[in-house]
Amino acid sequence: MLCEFTKLLYPKDIRAVMPGSFMIALYRPCERIMDSGGHLLEQIKAVGYCLPIAEDLRYDMHGKWCKSAKHGMQYEVETYDEVVVPTKNGIVAYLSSGQVKGIGKVLAERIYDAFGENALEILDKEPEKLLAINGISKSKLKKITESYLANRAARDVVAFLIPYGITANRAVKLYKEYKNRTMEIVKNHPYQLCEMAGVGFSTADKIAKSMGFTDLSTERVDAALLYTLTEAEMCGHVCMDKHKFIQSCLKLLQAPGLTEEMVANRAVRLIHSHQLVCYRDMVYRTETHSAENSLAHLISGHIEDISKGCVFDLDKEIDETEKSLGLTFAAEQREAIKTALTNSLSIITGGPGTGKTMIQKALLKIYRRIHPFASVCCCAPTGRAARRLEQSTGFPASTIHKALGLYASEDGKYSDAQNIDADLVLVDEVSMLDTYLAGKLFKSIDAGTQIVLIGDADQLPSVGPGAVLSEMILSSCVPVVRLDKVFRQKNGSRIAINAKLIRHGNVGLEYGEDFRFIDSPGIAQSAKTIGELFAEEVDKYGLDNVALLTPYRQKTETGVNALNVLLQETINPPDASKPQAMFGKKLFRVGDKVMQVKNHEDVNNGDVGYIRKILGDGGDMSVYVDFGDGRIKEYDSADLEMLDLGYASTVHKSQGSEYNSVIINLQCAHSVMLTRPLIYTAITRGKDNVIIVGERRALCIAIKRTDTERRGTCLAKRLKEIQNQT
């Protein structure tokens, strides 16, 4: 059926249309279409996903008529094609319809003025010619051509998958990965979709069942086994106990006819086909097993006592450093410096107030004095932690990703790491290292290079799979110095004192001006209180130096998403002089603090920046974010999925950062998330001031809760095994 768009019925606001949205719209037929009574139809009500809504454009729609008791006769759209009229209006309408990312009406008109009726042919065959048009850079051309080609070629894929809950953007990415094989894979091997991030087992299962796969099909069981491990990895586990693994898989499958024995037999087959690996009653995906095993060997290769070759009097060097810094080191602090300087690999661990920062400064000063021509590399997992390391030591520091030359592609996968050419590598906030990043780091450091790892083992473990710092300490194979003594600061800071109390499970915290608890049992009242406190703290310390932390992203008015909207209106209210950009339900405006939520190029998940400019509108929009360190990134309307508002964040996202003032929301409604490492990590983000808002019972639950599941990893066992063999 040929038709033209006339009116959007649902959603009522075009700004509410998201990729994959269900829509209702009115269309005007461009051919004679009769109803069942033989009357000529002047308009048609169409329903479907991601309906076309560009005016001055014809669509060839394919679907079926259906009659609703409530809404009458409707046309259910399954697929459609744009019928581009070879006129200026037709071509401009198609290019600016939103189907081609990066092209708005103004740019579409420029393209037509340059190439006339050949504009689409140029996009197909010679897109590089568009570089001659004002407003099109090489990066923008890449986005335009990728969007144009993908949307044309992937249209059938998008139309088929959207009813199953896969967004149009995700469907296009599937097409990019599988090309012309996409539909064949979707229909004949649907469980293969689980291999792609963003497509869960339930979605693939729904598609598979519509294709005729049964509950007991071997393809289904195999996919569930692999997905069970993938899901565990998303929760931080590298592996699973084999009995729990089978039970979890059975729970996922929900098939009464399946037994433990049947699922276990399929698991054995996957082991034989090298898709799964079993080690000490633990089950891995082959990729994660290889990563952990490789990491263990890399770490072991760096363990070496070099004290015999040390010809310098370290006690004398430490004494001189004490004089120059105007302080006196405690015995455990002196031990930490000596251990770092006399071993090829060492760990210094301790909480806030135990002197880790001063130890870093001292050992680097001594190392430079002993080895004046040696090269030093200082790095940390986050940009904020790297800047803090550089400020405290006086040595240049960068993120680990930058030191390794890691850049993330569109799917979040990293490039190969480059070697770190240094004689000494000092890494801060090591608790954030997951198995994969740690593997890349150790692989990039040559034998003979000294490595000093510094971190707090009591913090939350890494977001990614593994518990590298804790496992290295647990192995007893790596020299470790634990800093436990808290040195009370001159101003009597209670943050470090309370951190130690929490670490030992003591709920009798010290309160005062720098560490406050505000009782607020109601969630709505808590949100109001938090908003007022945040504004006050920002006035005192500045927006960049205040953090609002909460356990949940969604769920309640005190979840990250809701608080970000509240704080945006408080800190950066709308103004005619501030351009805005919409992505789905997310609103961004100039001046907003934002957080990257996906690794991409040299911007990492968790990096925080500020929106400096918003240019254009619709599909031709550009948002410029300043992440510091000279990194100013341009985002088009499609790229905005990689950004969230950054006024509030989860405790997990705050790791590696330090702020003058930290506000923490704790409610009993969050009890499933409340753990000792979480509250410990939250309060240790504060440097000068910590304010907890919520219920005292929630704080007690968090401090006392030690029954949290230990991460599935065998790194410590592997290290011991390798060391025993040498």
CSV table of N, CA, C and O in Angstrom, one decimal, residues 580 614-618 620-622:
chain,number,residue,atom,x,y,z
A,580,GLN,N,19.0,22.8,24.4
A,580,GLN,CA,18.7,21.5,24.9
A,580,GLN,C,18.7,20.4,23.9
A,580,GLN,O,18.6,20.7,22.7
A,614,ILE,N,25.7,22.9,22.4
A,614,ILE,CA,24.7,22.1,21.6
A,614,ILE,C,24.4,22.8,20.4
A,614,ILE,O,23.9,24.0,20.5
A,615,LEU,N,24.6,22.3,19.2
A,615,LEU,CA,24.4,22.9,18.0
A,615,LEU,C,23.4,22.1,17.1
A,615,LEU,O,23.4,20.9,17.2
A,616,GLY,N,22.6,22.8,16.4
A,616,GLY,CA,21.6,22.1,15.5
A,616,GLY,C,20.4,21.6,16.2
A,616,GLY,O,20.2,21.9,17.4
A,617,ASP,N,19.6,20.8,15.5
A,617,ASP,CA,18.5,20.2,16.1
A,617,ASP,C,18.1,18.9,15.4
A,617,ASP,O,18.6,18.7,14.3
A,618,GLY,N,17.3,18.1,16.0
A,618,GLY,CA,16.8,16.9,15.3
A,618,GLY,C,18.0,15.9,15.0
A,618,GLY,O,18.9,15.7,15.7
A,620,ASP,N,20.3,16.5,13.0
A,620,ASP,CA,21.5,17.2,12.7
A,620,ASP,C,22.1,17.9,13.9
A,620,ASP,O,22.7,18.9,13.9
A,621,MET,N,21.9,17.2,15.1
A,621,MET,CA,22.3,17.8,16.3
A,621,MET,C,23.7,17.3,16.7
A,621,MET,O,24.1,16.2,16.5
A,622,SER,N,24.5,18.3,17.3
A,622,SER,CA,25.8,18.0,17.9
A,622,SER,C,25.9,18.5,19.3
A,622,SER,O,25.6,19.6,19.6
